Coordinates of C-alpha atoms and ligand atoms in Angstrom, one line a residue:
M182 CA -7.3 -21.1 -131.8
I183 CA -4.4 -19.0 -132.5
K184 CA -0.8 -19.8 -130.8
V185 CA 2.1 -18.2 -131.4
A186 CA 5.3 -19.9 -130.5
K187 CA 8.6 -18.3 -130.3
F188 CA 12.0 -20.9 -130.9
G189 CA 15.0 -19.8 -128.9
G190 CA 18.7 -19.5 -130.3
S191 CA 19.3 -23.2 -129.4
S192 CA 16.1 -24.2 -130.9
V193 CA 17.2 -23.2 -134.5
A194 CA 21.0 -23.3 -133.9
D195 CA 21.2 -26.0 -136.7
A196 CA 19.4 -27.9 -139.8
A197 CA 19.3 -30.6 -137.2
Q198 CA 17.3 -28.1 -135.1
F199 CA 15.2 -26.7 -137.7
K200 CA 13.4 -29.6 -138.3
R201 CA 12.2 -30.4 -134.7
V202 CA 10.7 -26.7 -135.1
K203 CA 9.1 -27.8 -137.9
D204 CA 7.8 -31.0 -136.4
I205 CA 6.2 -29.4 -133.4
V206 CA 4.8 -26.2 -136.0
E207 CA 3.4 -28.7 -137.9
A208 CA 1.7 -30.9 -135.0
D209 CA -1.2 -28.2 -134.3
S210 CA -2.2 -26.0 -137.0
S211 CA -3.0 -23.2 -134.8
R212 CA 0.9 -22.3 -134.2
R213 CA 0.5 -19.7 -136.7
V214 CA 2.9 -17.0 -135.4
V215 CA 6.0 -18.1 -135.3
V216 CA 8.9 -16.0 -133.6
V217 CA 12.8 -16.6 -134.4
S218 CA 16.2 -16.2 -132.3
A219 CA 19.4 -15.8 -133.8
A220 CA 21.0 -19.1 -134.6
G221 CA 22.2 -19.6 -130.9
K222 CA 25.2 -22.7 -129.8
R223 CA 25.3 -25.8 -131.2
F224 CA 27.5 -27.1 -128.8
S225 CA 28.7 -25.6 -125.8
E226 CA 32.4 -24.0 -126.8
D227 CA 30.3 -22.7 -129.9
H228 CA 29.6 -18.8 -130.6
K229 CA 26.0 -17.4 -130.9
M230 CA 25.7 -15.5 -134.3
T231 CA 24.6 -12.1 -132.4
D232 CA 27.9 -12.2 -130.5
L233 CA 29.6 -12.6 -133.6
L234 CA 27.9 -10.2 -135.4
Y235 CA 28.2 -7.5 -131.7
L236 CA 32.6 -8.9 -132.9
C237 CA 32.2 -7.7 -136.5
H238 CA 31.0 -4.6 -135.3
A239 CA 33.3 -4.1 -132.4
H240 CA 36.0 -4.9 -135.3
L241 CA 34.3 -2.3 -137.4
V242 CA 34.9 0.6 -134.9
Y243 CA 38.7 -0.2 -134.1
G244 CA 38.7 -0.4 -138.2
V245 CA 40.2 -4.3 -137.7
S246 CA 39.1 -6.6 -140.7
C247 CA 36.4 -8.7 -139.7
E248 CA 36.0 -10.5 -143.3
P249 CA 36.9 -13.9 -141.5
I250 CA 33.8 -13.6 -139.1
F251 CA 31.8 -12.2 -141.5
R252 CA 32.3 -15.0 -143.8
D253 CA 32.0 -17.6 -140.7
I254 CA 28.6 -16.1 -140.3
E255 CA 27.5 -16.1 -144.3
R256 CA 28.8 -20.2 -144.2
R257 CA 26.8 -21.4 -141.1
F258 CA 23.6 -19.4 -142.4
C259 CA 24.5 -21.4 -145.9
E260 CA 24.5 -24.5 -144.3
I261 CA 21.5 -24.7 -142.7
R262 CA 20.2 -23.7 -146.0
D263 CA 21.9 -26.5 -147.9
E264 CA 21.1 -29.1 -145.5
L265 CA 17.2 -27.9 -145.8
G266 CA 17.4 -27.8 -149.6
L267 CA 16.2 -24.2 -149.4
D268 CA 16.5 -21.8 -152.0
I269 CA 17.7 -18.5 -151.0
N270 CA 20.2 -16.4 -152.0
I271 CA 21.7 -16.0 -149.0
E272 CA 26.0 -15.4 -150.5
A273 CA 24.0 -12.0 -152.9
D274 CA 22.4 -10.7 -149.3
F275 CA 26.1 -11.2 -147.6
D276 CA 27.5 -9.6 -150.0
D277 CA 25.1 -6.8 -150.3
L278 CA 25.7 -6.3 -146.6
W279 CA 29.6 -6.6 -146.4
E280 CA 29.1 -3.6 -148.9
K281 CA 27.8 -1.4 -146.4
M282 CA 30.0 -2.2 -143.7
D283 CA 32.2 0.3 -142.5
K284 CA 32.6 2.0 -139.2
D285 CA 29.5 3.9 -139.5
M286 CA 27.1 1.0 -139.7
S287 CA 24.5 0.9 -137.0
V288 CA 25.0 -1.5 -134.9
D289 CA 21.8 -1.7 -134.5
F290 CA 21.3 -3.2 -138.1
L291 CA 23.8 -5.1 -138.5
V292 CA 23.5 -7.5 -134.5
S293 CA 19.4 -7.9 -136.1
R294 CA 21.2 -9.4 -139.4
G295 CA 21.2 -13.0 -136.9
E296 CA 17.0 -12.5 -136.3
Y297 CA 17.0 -11.6 -139.9
F298 CA 18.2 -14.5 -142.0
T299 CA 17.5 -17.3 -138.9
S300 CA 14.1 -16.1 -139.6
R301 CA 13.8 -16.2 -143.9
L302 CA 15.2 -19.5 -143.6
M303 CA 12.5 -20.9 -141.1
A304 CA 9.8 -19.0 -142.7
S305 CA 11.2 -20.7 -145.9
F306 CA 11.7 -24.7 -144.2
L307 CA 8.0 -23.9 -143.1
G308 CA 6.2 -22.5 -145.6
Y309 CA 5.0 -19.4 -144.0
K310 CA 5.4 -15.7 -144.9
F311 CA 8.4 -14.2 -143.6
L312 CA 7.3 -10.8 -141.9
D313 CA 9.9 -8.7 -141.0
A314 CA 9.9 -7.1 -137.8
S315 CA 10.7 -4.2 -139.1
D316 CA 7.6 -3.7 -140.5
C317 CA 5.2 -5.4 -137.4
I318 CA 7.2 -4.1 -134.0
F319 CA 7.2 -0.5 -133.5
S320 CA 9.0 1.3 -130.7
D321 CA 9.8 4.4 -129.7
Y322 CA 13.3 6.5 -129.4
N323 CA 13.3 5.4 -125.4
G324 CA 12.0 1.2 -126.2
A325 CA 8.7 2.0 -125.6
F326 CA 6.0 -0.3 -127.8
D327 CA 3.4 1.2 -130.1
M328 CA 1.2 -1.3 -129.2
E329 CA -1.3 -0.4 -131.5
K330 CA 0.1 -0.3 -134.5
I331 CA 1.9 -3.5 -133.8
E332 CA -1.8 -4.7 -133.7
A333 CA -3.0 -3.3 -136.7
A334 CA 0.6 -4.5 -138.5
I335 CA 0.0 -8.6 -137.3
K336 CA -3.6 -8.8 -137.7
E337 CA -3.8 -7.7 -141.0
A338 CA -0.7 -10.0 -142.0
L339 CA -2.6 -12.6 -140.4
Q340 CA -5.5 -11.7 -142.6
K341 CA -3.7 -11.7 -145.6
Y342 CA -0.6 -14.4 -144.9
H343 CA -2.3 -16.7 -142.2
K344 CA 1.1 -18.0 -141.2
V345 CA 4.5 -15.7 -140.5
V346 CA 7.4 -15.9 -139.2
I347 CA 8.6 -12.8 -137.5
P348 CA 12.3 -12.5 -136.5
G349 CA 12.8 -11.4 -132.2
F350 CA 14.7 -9.2 -130.8
Y351 CA 14.6 -5.6 -132.8
S352 CA 11.7 -3.1 -133.7
A353 CA 11.2 -0.2 -136.1
L354 CA 11.8 3.6 -135.1
P355 CA 9.5 5.6 -136.0
S356 CA 12.4 7.1 -138.5
G357 CA 11.9 3.4 -140.0
K358 CA 15.8 2.5 -138.5
I359 CA 16.2 -0.9 -136.9
K360 CA 16.9 -0.7 -133.0
I361 CA 18.0 -3.9 -131.1
M362 CA 15.8 -4.4 -128.0
S363 CA 18.5 -6.0 -125.0
R364 CA 19.7 -9.6 -124.8
G365 CA 17.3 -11.9 -125.2
G366 CA 14.8 -9.9 -126.6
S367 CA 12.7 -12.1 -128.8
D368 CA 11.1 -13.5 -125.8
I369 CA 9.7 -9.7 -126.0
T370 CA 8.9 -9.5 -129.5
G371 CA 6.9 -12.9 -129.0
A372 CA 4.9 -11.8 -126.2
L373 CA 4.1 -8.6 -128.1
A374 CA 2.5 -10.8 -131.2
A375 CA 0.9 -12.9 -128.9
A376 CA -1.1 -9.8 -127.3
A377 CA -1.7 -8.7 -130.4
C378 CA -3.2 -11.3 -131.9
N379 CA -5.3 -12.4 -128.8
A380 CA -3.6 -15.8 -128.5
D381 CA -4.5 -18.6 -126.7
V382 CA -1.3 -18.9 -125.3
Y383 CA 1.5 -18.0 -126.2
E384 CA 4.4 -21.2 -126.1
N385 CA 8.4 -20.2 -125.9
W386 CA 10.1 -22.7 -127.2
T387 CA 13.8 -23.4 -124.8
D388 CA 16.1 -26.0 -124.3
V389 CA 14.7 -26.9 -120.9
S390 CA 11.3 -28.3 -120.2
G391 CA 9.9 -25.3 -118.0
I392 CA 10.9 -23.1 -115.4
L393 CA 12.6 -26.0 -112.4
M394 CA 12.0 -26.1 -108.9
A395 CA 15.4 -25.0 -107.6
D396 CA 18.1 -24.7 -109.1
P397 CA 19.8 -27.8 -111.0
R398 CA 23.6 -26.7 -109.4
I399 CA 22.7 -26.9 -106.2
V400 CA 19.6 -29.7 -106.3
K401 CA 20.4 -32.4 -108.4
N402 CA 17.7 -33.2 -110.8
P403 CA 15.0 -30.6 -109.9
K404 CA 11.8 -31.0 -110.7
P405 CA 10.0 -28.9 -113.5
I406 CA 7.4 -26.2 -112.2
E407 CA 4.2 -27.5 -113.9
K408 CA 2.1 -24.5 -112.8
I409 CA 2.6 -21.4 -111.2
T410 CA 1.1 -17.4 -111.7
Y411 CA 2.6 -14.4 -112.7
A412 CA 3.6 -12.8 -109.3
E413 CA 5.0 -16.3 -108.2
L414 CA 7.5 -16.2 -111.4
R415 CA 8.2 -12.6 -110.4
E416 CA 8.9 -13.3 -107.5
L417 CA 11.3 -16.0 -108.3
A418 CA 12.7 -13.9 -111.0
S419 CA 13.5 -11.1 -108.7
M420 CA 15.7 -13.8 -106.4
G421 CA 17.6 -14.9 -109.6
A422 CA 15.7 -17.4 -111.4
S423 CA 16.3 -16.4 -115.2
V424 CA 14.0 -18.3 -118.1
L425 CA 12.2 -15.4 -119.6
H426 CA 13.6 -12.1 -120.4
E427 CA 11.7 -9.6 -117.5
E428 CA 9.7 -7.5 -120.4
S429 CA 8.0 -10.4 -122.2
I430 CA 5.9 -11.4 -119.0
L431 CA 3.5 -7.5 -119.0
P432 CA 2.1 -7.5 -122.9
V433 CA 0.7 -11.5 -122.0
K434 CA 0.1 -11.2 -118.6
E435 CA -2.5 -7.8 -119.1
K436 CA -4.4 -9.6 -121.6
G437 CA -4.3 -12.5 -119.5
I438 CA -3.2 -14.6 -122.0
P439 CA -1.1 -17.8 -120.5
L440 CA 2.3 -18.3 -121.1
N441 CA 3.6 -22.5 -121.7
I442 CA 7.4 -22.8 -121.0
R443 CA 8.0 -25.9 -123.6
N444 CA 11.2 -27.5 -124.1
T445 CA 11.8 -27.8 -128.5
N446 CA 14.0 -31.2 -127.7
K447 CA 11.5 -32.8 -125.7
P448 CA 8.1 -31.7 -127.2
E449 CA 5.7 -34.5 -125.0
H450 CA 6.7 -32.3 -121.6
P451 CA 3.8 -30.1 -121.0
G452 CA 6.7 -27.9 -119.5
T453 CA 5.4 -25.0 -117.1
M454 CA 2.2 -22.8 -117.5
I455 CA 2.2 -19.3 -116.5
V456 CA -1.1 -18.2 -115.4
E457 CA -3.2 -15.3 -114.2
T458 CA -4.9 -17.3 -111.5
I459 CA -5.2 -20.7 -110.7
E460 CA -8.5 -22.1 -109.9
K461 CA -9.4 -22.9 -106.3
E462 CA -10.0 -26.3 -106.1
S463 CA -6.9 -28.0 -107.4
E464 CA -5.0 -25.9 -104.6
K465 CA -6.2 -27.5 -101.4
K466 CA -4.1 -30.6 -102.0
G467 CA -0.3 -31.0 -102.9
R468 CA 2.7 -29.1 -101.6
F469 CA 2.4 -25.4 -100.4
L470 CA 6.0 -24.4 -102.3
T471 CA 6.0 -23.5 -105.9
G472 CA 9.8 -22.9 -106.3
I473 CA 13.0 -21.6 -104.5
A474 CA 15.4 -19.3 -105.9
G475 CA 18.1 -17.1 -104.0
R476 CA 20.9 -15.0 -104.4
K477 CA 24.1 -14.3 -102.7
N478 CA 26.2 -10.9 -101.5
F479 CA 24.0 -9.0 -99.7
E480 CA 24.6 -6.7 -96.4
I481 CA 22.4 -6.0 -93.5
L482 CA 22.4 -3.0 -92.3
S483 CA 21.4 -2.8 -88.4
L484 CA 20.6 0.4 -86.7
R485 CA 19.9 1.4 -83.0
K486 CA 18.5 4.4 -81.3
H487 CA 16.9 4.9 -78.4
N488 CA 13.7 6.9 -79.0
L489 CA 13.2 5.9 -82.8
D490 CA 11.1 7.9 -84.3
N491 CA 10.5 5.1 -87.1
N492 CA 8.8 7.4 -89.3
S493 CA 11.3 10.2 -89.4
D494 CA 14.1 8.7 -88.7
L495 CA 13.6 5.8 -91.6
R496 CA 12.5 8.4 -94.3
K497 CA 16.1 10.0 -93.3
V498 CA 18.0 6.9 -93.8
L499 CA 16.0 5.9 -96.8
E500 CA 16.6 9.1 -98.0
I501 CA 20.4 9.0 -97.9
L502 CA 20.2 5.3 -99.7
E503 CA 18.5 6.6 -102.1
N504 CA 20.9 9.6 -103.0
H505 CA 23.6 6.6 -103.5
K506 CA 21.4 5.0 -105.7
I507 CA 21.5 1.9 -103.4
A508 CA 18.4 -0.6 -103.9
I509 CA 17.2 -2.0 -100.8
E510 CA 15.4 -5.3 -101.0
H511 CA 14.1 -5.7 -97.5
I512 CA 13.4 -3.9 -94.5
S513 CA 12.5 -5.2 -90.7
L514 CA 11.8 -2.8 -88.0
G515 CA 11.6 -3.1 -84.3
L516 CA 11.4 -1.1 -81.1
D517 CA 14.3 1.5 -81.2
S518 CA 15.7 -0.6 -84.3
F519 CA 15.5 -1.1 -88.0
S520 CA 17.8 -3.2 -90.3
L521 CA 18.3 -2.8 -94.2
V522 CA 19.4 -5.2 -96.5
F523 CA 20.5 -4.5 -99.7
A524 CA 23.2 -5.6 -102.2
K525 CA 26.7 -5.9 -101.4
S526 CA 27.3 -4.1 -105.3
S527 CA 25.4 -1.7 -104.7
V528 CA 27.6 -0.2 -101.9
E529 CA 30.7 -1.6 -102.3
S530 CA 32.8 1.6 -102.5
I531 CA 30.6 3.9 -100.9
L532 CA 29.6 1.9 -97.9
Y533 CA 31.7 3.9 -95.6
D534 CA 30.2 7.0 -96.7
V535 CA 26.7 5.9 -96.4
I536 CA 27.3 5.4 -92.6
S537 CA 29.2 8.2 -91.9
E538 CA 26.4 10.8 -93.3
I539 CA 23.9 8.3 -91.4
Q540 CA 25.8 8.7 -87.9
K541 CA 25.8 13.0 -88.9
I542 CA 22.3 12.7 -89.4
L543 CA 20.9 10.5 -86.9
K544 CA 23.2 10.0 -84.4
P545 CA 22.2 6.8 -83.7
D546 CA 23.9 4.4 -80.8
N547 CA 25.1 1.5 -82.5
I548 CA 25.3 0.9 -86.5
D549 CA 26.1 -2.6 -87.1
I550 CA 27.2 -4.0 -91.0
Q551 CA 26.7 -7.7 -91.4
E552 CA 28.4 -9.3 -94.3
N553 CA 28.2 -11.9 -97.0
I554 CA 24.8 -12.4 -96.9
S555 CA 22.4 -14.7 -98.8
L556 CA 18.9 -14.1 -99.7
V557 CA 16.7 -17.9 -99.9
A558 CA 13.4 -17.4 -101.0
A559 CA 10.4 -20.3 -100.9
V560 CA 7.8 -18.8 -103.5
G561 CA 4.0 -20.2 -103.5
R562 CA 0.6 -19.0 -103.7
K563 CA -0.3 -21.8 -101.8
M564 CA 1.3 -20.8 -98.6
T565 CA -1.5 -17.9 -98.7
F566 CA -3.7 -19.7 -96.8
R567 CA -2.5 -22.6 -94.9
P568 CA -1.4 -21.6 -91.0
G569 CA 1.5 -23.0 -89.5
I570 CA 3.9 -23.0 -93.1
S571 CA 6.7 -20.3 -91.5
G572 CA 7.2 -22.8 -88.2
L573 CA 8.1 -26.1 -90.5
I574 CA 10.3 -23.8 -92.7
F575 CA 12.3 -22.5 -90.0
N576 CA 12.3 -25.5 -88.0
A577 CA 13.6 -27.8 -91.1
L578 CA 15.9 -25.0 -91.3
G579 CA 17.1 -25.1 -87.6
E580 CA 17.4 -28.9 -87.6
A581 CA 19.9 -28.7 -90.6
K582 CA 22.0 -25.9 -88.7
V583 CA 21.3 -23.1 -90.7
N584 CA 21.6 -19.6 -89.2
I585 CA 18.5 -17.5 -90.0
R586 CA 19.9 -14.0 -89.7
T587 CA 17.2 -12.0 -91.4
I588 CA 13.7 -13.0 -92.1
A589 CA 10.8 -11.6 -94.4
Q590 CA 7.6 -12.1 -95.8
G591 CA 6.0 -10.7 -98.7
S592 CA 2.7 -9.2 -97.7
D593 CA 0.4 -10.9 -99.8
E594 CA 1.9 -13.9 -98.3
L595 CA 3.6 -15.4 -101.7
S596 CA 7.0 -15.5 -100.3
I597 CA 9.3 -15.8 -97.1
V598 CA 12.4 -14.8 -97.7
V599 CA 15.1 -15.8 -95.2
G600 CA 18.4 -14.2 -95.0
V601 CA 21.3 -16.8 -94.1
D602 CA 25.6 -16.6 -94.7
N603 CA 26.9 -17.2 -97.9
S604 CA 28.2 -20.0 -96.5
Q605 CA 24.9 -21.6 -96.0
F606 CA 23.5 -20.8 -98.8
D607 CA 23.5 -24.3 -100.5
T608 CA 22.3 -25.8 -97.9
T609 CA 19.4 -23.8 -97.5
V610 CA 18.4 -24.8 -100.9
R611 CA 18.4 -28.0 -100.5
V612 CA 16.4 -27.9 -97.4
L613 CA 13.6 -26.3 -98.6
Y614 CA 14.1 -28.3 -101.9
E615 CA 14.5 -31.6 -99.9
G616 CA 11.0 -30.9 -97.0
F617 CA 8.7 -29.5 -98.8
A618 CA 9.5 -29.6 -102.7
G619 CA 11.1 -33.2 -104.0
Ligands
LIG701 N1 20.0 -12.9 -130.4 C1 19.7 -12.4 -128.8 C2 20.6 -12.7 -128.2 O1 21.3 -13.5 -127.9 C3 18.3 -12.3 -129.0 C4 17.7 -13.5 -128.1 O2 18.2 -14.7 -128.5 O3 16.4 -13.5 -127.8 O4 20.5 -11.8 -126.8

């Protein structure tokens, strides 16, 4: 049995959090690969190491001294080291780094030092081997990962050292130079490491007890989701539920490795388990909704034309939208009419150009734009084989006087999406949660 445990920034923010991590890791000897982010915020007004390092680089670029920030970062690492009684000469490493700091310093290298130093401290504290990401996570210049090389390097290291700590968030380019990933990228490192060693589970330790069934800013104390499939998670994530870096899903999903989201501050909580499929038997009971997510500020473009040619007229409109790089969220098609939903942000300054192009090419009888629309998705694999679900949902929303402006159901019946006025967004989420999830 082998588990890869990735700890996010808040889980390694200070010495007290390091101790929690150690307790978790030592509680299960199969946690042989530990991936860490850079130390994050200790309290809400605090700064993440990664942000401070970006700030240092900006100072370098503009020729302003970044020494106070740089020494602050050094001090934070030294504090963790001293409180944990570790023997690492951080000062010497920081003096070395300071020597190299000039306006040509690579932002990738500098910013990656957050993960680098946090991991070195963690490896020493756990008594694990420090395995630099530059020696085991390989990518090309476009950011594509070389899975074969990653697998070989991680397997070899595990054989040699048995237990390793890997810094998240960066990889080595073919030139050997360091490349950072997009923000939150340590999730990807963890997923790559889990795929490379064929882990039994990829644990992602953070500061919440799993994925919540609804946004806690809208619903009071929403329950965490116990089990969810990768497909459901994708539906929720695309509608704004953010837990994991999107690119961290694929490496583990492809290998059928379950992903467990856990809370470092409540290790006894089982968190959320994300899996490829769930046994049919357990599916027959319980609530049919897995989660609710939504986003505000969409627009609906509705077009009416007598004798509309569904195929060719729709194709022409889609072509116009594609040329303007407008991503369509939903399409509904009726006799002589169709409507398209897209994000307001994608049409902000070009909407009237787009409409006049459509008018010129299609000569419709009417084009109408509805603004300030929110999309709310009710997601649940169990909706697939239960009749009457949409009736229940629409009934509950109707009773709460929510005016549904558009409806879409994914073809795999995993989700029902309703479009409502922005002003009814919170009510819609609450009605769905209270009626079907709470
Ligand atoms: N430290 C990086 C960030 O703040 C990467 C990560 O935490 O995963 O985005």
